[in-house]
mmCIF file of C-alpha atoms in Angstrom:
data_model
loop_
_atom_site.group_PDB
_atom_site.id
_atom_site.type_symbol
_atom_site.label_atom_id
_atom_site.label_comp_id
_atom_site.label_asym_id
_atom_site.label_seq_id
_atom_site.Cartn_x
_atom_site.Cartn_y
_atom_site.Cartn_z
ATOM 1 C CA MET A 700 -76.349 -112.901 15.478
ATOM 2 C CA LEU A 701 -76.041 -110.190 12.821
ATOM 3 C CA LEU A 702 -77.714 -107.138 13.375
ATOM 4 C CA PRO A 703 -79.749 -105.629 10.516
ATOM 5 C CA LEU A 704 -77.804 -102.300 8.979
ATOM 6 C CA ASP A 705 -79.615 -99.477 8.075
ATOM 7 C CA LEU A 706 -77.775 -98.471 4.205
ATOM 8 C CA SER A 707 -79.233 -95.287 4.170
ATOM 9 C CA ALA A 708 -76.572 -94.223 6.794
ATOM 10 C CA PHE A 709 -73.970 -95.086 3.946
ATOM 11 C CA PRO A 710 -73.271 -92.236 1.745
ATOM 12 C CA SER A 711 -74.152 -92.715 -1.651
ATOM 13 C CA ARG A 712 -72.299 -94.859 -4.487
ATOM 14 C CA SER A 713 -72.229 -91.748 -6.619
ATOM 15 C CA TYR A 714 -70.325 -89.593 -3.783
ATOM 16 C CA LEU A 715 -67.905 -92.580 -3.038
ATOM 17 C CA ILE A 716 -67.075 -92.409 -7.282
ATOM 18 C CA ASN A 717 -66.539 -88.258 -7.101
ATOM 19 C CA CYS A 718 -64.029 -88.864 -4.240
ATOM 20 C CA ILE A 719 -62.203 -91.715 -5.824
ATOM 21 C CA ARG A 720 -61.988 -89.970 -9.010
ATOM 22 C CA ALA A 721 -60.088 -86.980 -7.036
ATOM 23 C CA GLU A 722 -62.211 -84.234 -8.868
ATOM 24 C CA ASN A 723 -63.512 -82.716 -5.972
ATOM 25 C CA PHE A 724 -61.317 -83.746 -2.975
ATOM 26 C CA GLU A 725 -60.866 -80.261 -2.434
ATOM 27 C CA LYS A 726 -64.306 -79.386 -2.181
ATOM 28 C CA LYS A 727 -66.470 -82.350 -1.664
ATOM 29 C CA ASP A 728 -68.848 -82.225 1.635
ATOM 30 C CA ASP A 729 -67.595 -84.887 3.733
ATOM 31 C CA ALA A 730 -71.525 -84.845 5.972
ATOM 32 C CA ALA A 731 -71.802 -88.221 4.970
ATOM 33 C CA LEU A 732 -68.659 -89.226 6.159
ATOM 34 C CA LYS A 733 -69.270 -87.672 9.387
ATOM 35 C CA GLN A 734 -72.442 -89.589 10.000
ATOM 36 C CA PRO A 735 -72.623 -92.236 12.865
ATOM 37 C CA LEU A 736 -70.966 -95.284 11.275
ATOM 38 C CA ARG A 737 -67.477 -96.653 11.941
ATOM 39 C CA ARG A 738 -64.869 -95.524 9.402
ATOM 40 C CA PRO A 739 -63.551 -99.244 8.784
ATOM 41 C CA ILE A 740 -66.686 -100.234 7.707
ATOM 42 C CA SER A 741 -67.649 -97.313 5.386
ATOM 43 C CA TYR A 742 -63.983 -97.264 3.831
ATOM 44 C CA PHE A 743 -64.983 -101.294 3.113
ATOM 45 C CA PHE A 744 -68.130 -100.210 1.324
ATOM 46 C CA ARG A 745 -66.260 -97.579 -0.724
ATOM 47 C CA LEU A 746 -64.027 -99.872 -2.188
ATOM 48 C CA PHE A 747 -66.765 -102.652 -2.437
ATOM 49 C CA PHE A 748 -69.011 -100.208 -4.229
ATOM 50 C CA THR A 749 -66.249 -98.625 -6.570
ATOM 51 C CA PRO A 750 -65.540 -99.788 -10.224
ATOM 52 C CA SER A 751 -61.608 -101.714 -10.598
ATOM 53 C CA TYR A 752 -61.101 -99.163 -13.162
ATOM 54 C CA LEU A 753 -61.874 -96.431 -11.088
ATOM 55 C CA ILE A 754 -59.807 -97.695 -8.367
ATOM 56 C CA LYS A 755 -56.556 -98.558 -10.742
ATOM 57 C CA GLU A 756 -57.242 -95.165 -12.559
ATOM 58 C CA SER A 757 -57.176 -93.469 -8.800
ATOM 59 C CA LEU A 758 -54.131 -95.430 -8.022
ATOM 60 C CA MET A 759 -52.312 -94.213 -10.912
ATOM 61 C CA LYS A 760 -52.867 -90.973 -10.701
ATOM 62 C CA LEU A 761 -51.445 -91.151 -7.332
ATOM 63 C CA SER A 762 -47.997 -92.734 -8.066
ATOM 64 C CA LYS A 763 -47.771 -90.072 -10.729
ATOM 65 C CA THR A 764 -48.328 -87.270 -7.438
ATOM 66 C CA ILE A 765 -45.656 -89.329 -5.720
ATOM 67 C CA PHE A 766 -43.302 -89.531 -8.340
ATOM 68 C CA ALA A 767 -43.575 -86.151 -8.784
ATOM 69 C CA LEU A 768 -43.349 -85.027 -5.377
ATOM 70 C CA THR A 769 -40.165 -87.374 -4.795
ATOM 71 C CA THR A 770 -38.623 -85.936 -7.947
ATOM 72 C CA LEU A 771 -39.088 -81.931 -6.808
ATOM 73 C CA THR A 772 -38.051 -83.229 -3.213
ATOM 74 C CA LEU A 773 -34.955 -85.009 -4.733
ATOM 75 C CA ALA A 774 -34.239 -81.904 -6.707
ATOM 76 C CA PHE A 775 -34.650 -79.624 -3.877
ATOM 77 C CA PHE A 776 -32.404 -81.635 -1.797
ATOM 78 C CA LEU A 777 -29.458 -81.822 -4.477
ATOM 79 C CA VAL A 778 -29.592 -78.045 -4.993
ATOM 80 C CA ALA A 779 -29.374 -77.676 -1.113
ATOM 81 C CA CYS A 780 -26.765 -79.999 -0.748
ATOM 82 C CA GLY A 781 -25.222 -78.194 -4.066
ATOM 83 C CA SER A 782 -25.282 -74.619 -2.492
ATOM 84 C CA SER A 783 -24.152 -75.745 0.839
ATOM 85 C CA GLY A 784 -21.051 -77.641 -0.563
ATOM 86 C CA LYS A 785 -20.173 -74.108 -3.088
ATOM 87 C CA LYS A 786 -20.839 -72.204 0.263
ATOM 88 C CA ASP A 787 -17.890 -74.506 2.467
ATOM 89 C CA ALA A 788 -16.103 -74.329 -0.475
ATOM 90 C CA ALA A 789 -15.755 -70.511 -0.279
ATOM 91 C CA ASN A 790 -15.527 -70.550 3.150
ATOM 92 C CA LYS A 791 -12.347 -72.771 3.152
ATOM 93 C CA ASP A 792 -11.079 -70.853 0.455
ATOM 94 C CA ALA A 793 -11.685 -68.006 2.659
ATOM 95 C CA THR A 794 -10.229 -69.227 5.617
ATOM 96 C CA SER A 795 -7.084 -70.696 4.135
ATOM 97 C CA SER A 796 -5.873 -67.412 3.514
ATOM 98 C CA LYS A 797 -6.297 -66.142 7.211
ATOM 99 C CA THR A 798 -3.833 -65.823 9.409
ATOM 100 C CA VAL A 799 -3.648 -68.070 12.722
ATOM 101 C CA LYS A 800 -1.717 -66.547 15.261
ATOM 102 C CA ALA A 801 1.788 -68.186 15.844
ATOM 103 C CA ARG A 802 3.183 -69.750 18.914
ATOM 104 C CA SER A 803 5.302 -67.829 21.416
ATOM 105 C CA LEU A 804 8.588 -69.323 22.715
ATOM 106 C CA GLU A 805 7.344 -70.091 25.820
ATOM 107 C CA GLU A 806 4.406 -72.016 24.207
ATOM 108 C CA ILE A 807 7.173 -73.866 22.089
ATOM 109 C CA LYS A 808 9.071 -74.571 25.059
ATOM 110 C CA LYS A 809 6.168 -75.830 26.987
ATOM 111 C CA SER A 810 4.894 -78.137 24.140
ATOM 112 C CA GLY A 811 8.298 -79.904 24.079
ATOM 113 C CA LYS A 812 8.304 -79.533 20.476
ATOM 114 C CA LEU A 813 10.034 -76.718 17.572
ATOM 115 C CA ARG A 814 7.746 -77.499 14.441
ATOM 116 C CA ILE A 815 10.186 -77.413 11.523
ATOM 117 C CA ALA A 816 9.134 -77.360 8.016
ATOM 118 C CA VAL A 817 12.020 -79.368 5.577
ATOM 119 C CA PHE A 818 11.396 -81.003 2.851
ATOM 120 C CA SER A 819 11.516 -84.825 2.776
ATOM 121 C CA ASP A 820 13.117 -85.511 -1.028
ATOM 122 C CA LYS A 821 15.761 -82.948 -1.429
ATOM 123 C CA LYS A 822 18.854 -84.348 -0.770
ATOM 124 C CA PRO A 823 21.252 -83.286 0.616
ATOM 125 C CA PHE A 824 19.707 -80.332 2.160
ATOM 126 C CA GLY A 825 16.368 -81.986 3.696
ATOM 127 C CA TYR A 826 15.464 -86.233 3.193
ATOM 128 C CA VAL A 827 14.135 -89.106 4.700
ATOM 129 C CA ASP A 828 16.782 -91.760 4.756
ATOM 130 C CA ASN A 829 16.128 -95.395 4.145
ATOM 131 C CA ASP A 830 15.999 -95.734 8.185
ATOM 132 C CA GLY A 831 13.163 -93.232 8.085
ATOM 133 C CA HIS A 832 15.240 -90.343 9.285
ATOM 134 C CA TYR A 833 15.313 -86.784 8.450
ATOM 135 C CA GLN A 834 19.058 -85.866 7.505
ATOM 136 C CA GLY A 835 20.393 -82.962 5.237
ATOM 137 C CA TYR A 836 22.205 -79.555 5.893
ATOM 138 C CA ASP A 837 18.798 -77.851 6.700
ATOM 139 C CA ILE A 838 18.133 -80.567 9.227
ATOM 140 C CA TYR A 839 21.462 -80.184 10.996
ATOM 141 C CA LEU A 840 20.429 -76.376 11.688
ATOM 142 C CA GLY A 841 16.864 -77.403 12.743
ATOM 143 C CA ASP A 842 18.872 -79.834 15.027
ATOM 144 C CA GLN A 843 20.673 -77.260 16.399
ATOM 145 C CA LEU A 844 18.160 -74.256 16.953
ATOM 146 C CA ALA A 845 15.651 -76.734 18.410
ATOM 147 C CA LYS A 846 18.543 -78.176 21.051
ATOM 148 C CA ASP A 847 19.772 -74.578 22.447
ATOM 149 C CA LEU A 848 15.899 -73.827 23.101
ATOM 150 C CA GLY A 849 15.786 -77.249 25.138
ATOM 151 C CA VAL A 850 12.883 -79.071 22.999
ATOM 152 C CA LYS A 851 13.090 -81.350 20.338
ATOM 153 C CA PRO A 852 12.596 -80.565 16.693
ATOM 154 C CA GLU A 853 9.394 -82.132 14.646
ATOM 155 C CA TYR A 854 10.002 -81.969 11.270
ATOM 156 C CA VAL A 855 6.906 -81.486 8.900
ATOM 157 C CA PRO A 856 7.460 -82.475 5.235
ATOM 158 C CA VAL A 857 6.118 -79.688 2.946
ATOM 159 C CA ASP A 858 6.321 -78.975 -1.053
ATOM 160 C CA ALA A 859 8.159 -75.895 -2.298
ATOM 161 C CA ALA A 860 4.291 -74.516 -3.016
ATOM 162 C CA ASN A 861 3.090 -74.580 0.339
ATOM 163 C CA ARG A 862 6.232 -73.002 2.540
ATOM 164 C CA ALA A 863 4.459 -69.832 3.150
ATOM 165 C CA GLU A 864 1.276 -71.064 3.419
ATOM 166 C CA TYR A 865 2.414 -73.759 6.570
ATOM 167 C CA LEU A 866 3.486 -70.753 8.614
ATOM 168 C CA ILE A 867 0.534 -68.196 7.623
ATOM 169 C CA ALA A 868 -1.624 -71.056 8.792
ATOM 170 C CA ASN A 869 0.849 -71.977 11.878
ATOM 171 C CA LYS A 870 1.345 -75.668 10.733
ATOM 172 C CA VAL A 871 4.717 -74.904 11.858
ATOM 173 C CA ASP A 872 6.727 -72.598 14.148
ATOM 174 C CA ILE A 873 9.834 -72.250 11.311
ATOM 175 C CA THR A 874 10.150 -72.915 7.810
ATOM 176 C CA LEU A 875 13.858 -74.506 6.719
ATOM 177 C CA ALA A 876 13.064 -76.010 3.496
ATOM 178 C CA ASN A 877 15.654 -74.256 1.331
ATOM 179 C CA PHE A 878 13.643 -71.202 0.862
ATOM 180 C CA THR A 879 15.037 -68.620 -1.082
ATOM 181 C CA VAL A 880 14.486 -64.908 0.064
ATOM 182 C CA THR A 881 12.440 -62.946 -2.355
ATOM 183 C CA ASP A 882 10.901 -59.608 -2.366
ATOM 184 C CA GLU A 883 7.359 -61.546 -3.034
ATOM 185 C CA ARG A 884 7.840 -63.922 -0.283
ATOM 186 C CA LYS A 885 8.679 -61.178 2.223
ATOM 187 C CA LYS A 886 5.434 -60.223 1.901
ATOM 188 C CA GLN A 887 4.204 -63.157 3.328
ATOM 189 C CA VAL A 888 6.285 -64.101 5.916
ATOM 190 C CA ASP A 889 9.629 -63.097 7.873
ATOM 191 C CA PHE A 890 12.962 -63.854 6.900
ATOM 192 C CA ALA A 891 16.002 -64.321 9.643
ATOM 193 C CA LEU A 892 19.482 -63.698 8.370
ATOM 194 C CA PRO A 893 20.653 -66.076 5.762
ATOM 195 C CA TYR A 894 22.629 -69.082 5.883
ATOM 196 C CA MET A 895 23.573 -70.000 2.479
ATOM 197 C CA LYS A 896 24.057 -68.326 -0.980
ATOM 198 C CA VAL A 897 23.005 -69.795 -4.844
ATOM 199 C CA SER A 898 21.828 -68.968 -7.984
ATOM 200 C CA LEU A 899 19.870 -71.160 -10.259
ATOM 201 C CA GLY A 900 20.993 -73.837 -12.501
ATOM 202 C CA VAL A 901 19.797 -76.342 -15.485
ATOM 203 C CA VAL A 902 20.613 -79.842 -15.693
ATOM 204 C CA SER A 903 20.288 -81.787 -19.000
ATOM 205 C CA PRO A 904 21.465 -84.781 -20.801
ATOM 206 C CA LYS A 905 25.139 -84.661 -21.624
ATOM 207 C CA ASN A 906 23.780 -85.660 -25.088
ATOM 208 C CA ALA A 907 21.986 -82.564 -25.528
ATOM 209 C CA VAL A 908 23.659 -80.037 -22.744
ATOM 210 C CA ILE A 909 21.748 -76.772 -22.516
ATOM 211 C CA THR A 910 24.353 -74.005 -21.989
ATOM 212 C CA LYS A 911 22.383 -71.420 -22.054
ATOM 213 C CA PRO A 912 18.480 -70.405 -21.580
ATOM 214 C CA GLU A 913 17.968 -69.286 -25.513
ATOM 215 C CA GLN A 914 18.951 -73.006 -26.413
ATOM 216 C CA LEU A 915 15.563 -73.753 -24.366
ATOM 217 C CA GLU A 916 13.036 -71.661 -26.410
ATOM 218 C CA GLY A 917 10.642 -74.317 -28.321
ATOM 219 C CA LYS A 918 11.380 -76.401 -26.002
ATOM 220 C CA THR A 919 10.187 -78.431 -22.303
ATOM 221 C CA LEU A 920 12.007 -77.164 -18.800
ATOM 222 C CA ILE A 921 11.082 -78.637 -16.293
ATOM 223 C CA ILE A 922 10.511 -77.014 -12.834
ATOM 224 C CA THR A 923 8.682 -77.465 -9.620
ATOM 225 C CA LYS A 924 6.312 -75.000 -8.305
ATOM 226 C CA GLY A 925 6.368 -72.180 -6.018
ATOM 227 C CA THR A 926 10.164 -71.980 -7.047
ATOM 228 C CA THR A 927 12.366 -68.852 -8.115
ATOM 229 C CA ALA A 928 13.231 -70.899 -10.946
ATOM 230 C CA GLU A 929 9.513 -70.773 -12.107
ATOM 231 C CA THR A 930 9.117 -66.861 -11.443
ATOM 232 C CA TYR A 931 12.658 -66.236 -12.820
ATOM 233 C CA PHE A 932 11.441 -68.420 -16.274
ATOM 234 C CA GLU A 933 7.800 -66.884 -16.726
ATOM 235 C CA LYS A 934 9.063 -63.864 -16.495
ATOM 236 C CA ASN A 935 12.273 -63.278 -18.858
ATOM 237 C CA TYR A 936 11.650 -66.310 -20.996
ATOM 238 C CA PRO A 937 7.950 -66.927 -21.896
ATOM 239 C CA LYS A 938 8.888 -68.304 -25.255
ATOM 240 C CA ILE A 939 9.787 -71.268 -23.114
ATOM 241 C CA LYS A 940 7.588 -74.379 -22.152
ATOM 242 C CA LEU A 941 7.663 -75.080 -18.857
ATOM 243 C CA GLN A 942 6.187 -78.117 -17.109
ATOM 244 C CA LYS A 943 5.426 -77.829 -13.547
ATOM 245 C CA TYR A 944 5.602 -80.124 -10.718
ATOM 246 C CA ASP A 945 4.483 -80.371 -6.823
ATOM 247 C CA GLN A 946 7.143 -82.642 -5.776
ATOM 248 C CA TYR A 947 11.601 -82.490 -6.580
ATOM 249 C CA SER A 948 11.226 -86.292 -7.160
ATOM 250 C CA ASP A 949 8.491 -86.346 -9.573
ATOM 251 C CA ALA A 950 10.688 -83.653 -11.690
ATOM 252 C CA TYR A 951 13.390 -85.126 -11.411
ATOM 253 C CA GLN A 952 11.943 -88.265 -12.281
ATOM 254 C CA ALA A 953 10.547 -86.601 -15.720
ATOM 255 C CA LEU A 954 13.878 -85.889 -16.602
ATOM 256 C CA LEU A 955 14.793 -89.131 -16.492
ATOM 257 C CA ASP A 956 12.075 -90.469 -18.442
ATOM 258 C CA GLY A 957 12.914 -87.862 -21.297
ATOM 259 C CA ARG A 958 9.325 -85.942 -20.455
ATOM 260 C CA GLY A 959 11.358 -82.487 -20.644
ATOM 261 C CA ASP A 960 14.488 -81.485 -22.042
ATOM 262 C CA ALA A 961 16.251 -79.964 -19.131
ATOM 263 C CA PHE A 962 15.198 -78.974 -15.324
ATOM 264 C CA SER A 963 16.042 -75.916 -13.642
ATOM 265 C CA THR A 964 16.433 -75.016 -9.918
ATOM 266 C CA ASP A 965 18.860 -73.977 -7.426
ATOM 267 C CA ASN A 966 22.428 -74.515 -8.533
ATOM 268 C CA THR A 967 23.372 -76.499 -5.358
ATOM 269 C CA GLU A 968 20.628 -78.939 -6.249
ATOM 270 C CA VAL A 969 21.225 -79.439 -9.543
ATOM 271 C CA LEU A 970 24.896 -79.872 -8.907
ATOM 272 C CA ALA A 971 24.272 -82.503 -6.413
ATOM 273 C CA TRP A 972 21.909 -84.549 -8.483
ATOM 274 C CA ALA A 973 24.136 -84.614 -11.529
ATOM 275 C CA LEU A 974 26.830 -86.170 -9.881
ATOM 276 C CA GLU A 975 24.815 -88.834 -8.695
ATOM 277 C CA ASN A 976 22.784 -89.172 -11.885
ATOM 278 C CA LYS A 977 25.563 -90.254 -15.127
ATOM 279 C CA GLY A 978 24.486 -89.288 -18.071
ATOM 280 C CA PHE A 979 23.384 -85.376 -16.973
ATOM 281 C CA GLU A 980 25.656 -82.251 -16.868
ATOM 282 C CA VAL A 981 24.746 -78.867 -15.609
ATOM 283 C CA GLY A 982 25.817 -77.008 -18.304
ATOM 284 C CA ILE A 983 24.155 -73.696 -16.634
ATOM 285 C CA THR A 984 25.792 -73.336 -13.464
ATOM 286 C CA SER A 985 24.799 -69.741 -12.545
ATOM 287 C CA LEU A 986 21.533 -67.839 -13.925
ATOM 288 C CA GLY A 987 20.047 -64.596 -12.811
ATOM 289 C CA ASP A 988 21.134 -63.119 -9.592
ATOM 290 C CA PRO A 989 22.970 -64.430 -6.645
ATOM 291 C CA ASP A 990 19.787 -65.449 -4.159
ATOM 292 C CA THR A 991 20.285 -65.935 -0.113
ATOM 293 C CA ILE A 992 18.233 -68.937 1.753
ATOM 294 C CA ALA A 993 17.268 -67.985 5.096
ATOM 295 C CA PRO A 994 15.079 -69.428 7.906
ATOM 296 C CA ALA A 995 11.373 -68.182 7.850
ATOM 297 C CA VAL A 996 9.050 -67.471 10.492
ATOM 298 C CA GLN A 997 5.164 -66.261 10.413
ATOM 299 C CA LYS A 998 4.707 -62.327 9.495
ATOM 300 C CA GLY A 999 5.217 -60.347 12.824
ATOM 301 C CA ASN A 1000 6.731 -62.993 14.826
ATOM 302 C CA THR A 1001 9.127 -60.841 16.492
ATOM 303 C CA GLU A 1002 10.376 -63.032 19.008
ATOM 304 C CA LEU A 1003 10.532 -66.167 17.553
ATOM 305 C CA LEU A 1004 12.786 -64.266 14.245
ATOM 306 C CA ASN A 1005 15.169 -62.468 17.062
ATOM 307 C CA TYR A 1006 16.078 -65.762 18.831
ATOM 308 C CA ILE A 1007 17.100 -67.410 15.424
ATOM 309 C CA ASN A 1008 19.178 -64.212 14.582
ATOM 310 C CA ASP A 1009 20.851 -64.496 17.818
ATOM 311 C CA GLU A 1010 21.565 -68.531 17.302
ATOM 312 C CA ILE A 1011 22.912 -68.072 13.722
ATOM 313 C CA LYS A 1012 24.991 -65.140 14.898
ATOM 314 C CA LYS A 1013 26.615 -67.249 17.724
ATOM 315 C CA LEU A 1014 26.779 -70.819 15.906
ATOM 316 C CA GLY A 1015 28.716 -68.173 13.046
ATOM 317 C CA GLN A 1016 31.458 -67.646 15.996
ATOM 318 C CA GLU A 1017 31.694 -71.213 15.991
ATOM 319 C CA ASN A 1018 32.248 -71.868 12.147
ATOM 320 C CA PHE A 1019 29.136 -73.827 12.647
ATOM 321 C CA PHE A 1020 27.954 -73.607 9.150
ATOM 322 C CA HIS A 1021 31.380 -74.845 7.631
ATOM 323 C CA LYS A 1022 30.828 -77.774 9.870
ATOM 324 C CA ALA A 1023 27.338 -78.622 8.745
ATOM 325 C CA TYR A 1024 28.712 -78.330 5.139
ATOM 326 C CA GLU A 1025 31.683 -80.884 5.705
ATOM 327 C CA LYS A 1026 29.271 -83.504 6.997
ATOM 328 C CA THR A 1027 26.074 -83.164 5.117
ATOM 329 C CA LEU A 1028 27.444 -81.389 1.739
ATOM 330 C CA HIS A 1029 30.898 -82.318 0.920
ATOM 331 C CA PRO A 1030 30.186 -86.030 0.880
ATOM 332 C CA THR A 1031 27.554 -85.244 -2.162
ATOM 333 C CA TYR A 1032 29.876 -82.301 -3.901
ATOM 334 C CA GLY A 1033 33.325 -83.609 -3.253
ATOM 335 C CA ASP A 1034 35.636 -81.357 -5.113
ATOM 336 C CA ALA A 1035 33.092 -79.771 -7.439
ATOM 337 C CA ALA A 1036 32.216 -77.235 -5.275
ATOM 338 C CA LYS A 1037 33.934 -75.240 -2.472
ATOM 339 C CA ALA A 1038 32.288 -74.317 0.847
ATOM 340 C CA ASP A 1039 32.906 -70.956 0.910
ATOM 341 C CA ASP A 1040 31.144 -70.422 -2.612
ATOM 342 C CA LEU A 1041 27.762 -71.886 -0.336
ATOM 343 C CA VAL A 1042 28.104 -71.236 2.918
ATOM 344 C CA VAL A 1043 27.444 -68.074 4.758
ATOM 345 C CA GLU A 1044 28.495 -67.811 8.743
ATOM 346 C CA GLY A 1045 26.844 -65.456 10.985
ATOM 347 C CA GLY A 1046 24.158 -64.077 8.596
ATOM 348 C CA GLU A 1047 26.996 -62.236 6.773
ATOM 349 C CA VAL A 1048 27.074 -62.582 2.740
ATOM 350 C CA ASN A 1049 30.569 -62.111 1.480
#
């Protein structure tokens, strides 16, 4: 049985139309909607008595409003993320330069490992052989330092440009990556006594040998980032175009491919490379002031520094570094070099 409905209880048609048009949504008198009528029935009659074109118009307005709100929300989200990203990047840059305290000798002993930064692509000083093992002159010393400390060596591959950074960030305890001692680097790390002496050399194709730096003006010289060669040529020969690489292997490959006219780094390295790569010659065997190569530790890590210095002095009495030369360098250099021209025993440069 259907009950009679009192239509006077419903909101007026004009009121419903005004509501749908959204012209008075903010100010409308909602008293009629508060009358004792169930809301589902009220909404049904609103929809029933409203022309279809008004419903369509309202829906279009609603869709535009939703689109605008969505766009604003998305824009706000992107700006917020962008700001957050910039802050994160800034924080990362800021923290990357901060010093993380180095491990003490006791902590190193407890860990059972001495973390040593070395090259993985710089034969015969630091490289990985076909069996995946580290080999070379620097490795020979690293093995001994770890052994005498009663721990195992853990070799960490580095590029020339991040040797100091790894010490500062406490990613390694010692750097043995053929690290040339310079005044600029002394501001970042502490160097132990030297175990090798070098100067810069330049290797180039035999059919276009470079015998003096002036020949490179207007030409391209390949160098590795973060090396003494980079600093030397930028300071003394600004007219030479430098082509820079992060990895030594990439730099040598660039020379092989003809992307540059010559390559410069320590004379010990270019000499070894030229002996293994026919068609290339070290036309400049010594350039600039002679330098020394030494182990490095985080600045202020006196305890570890003293241990290394004591080791170098003790090993010097055993002629350790000449033995290391015969074991690791002589197979490469042969008669092209002499041990006394490269090796430093006991930290004393002759």
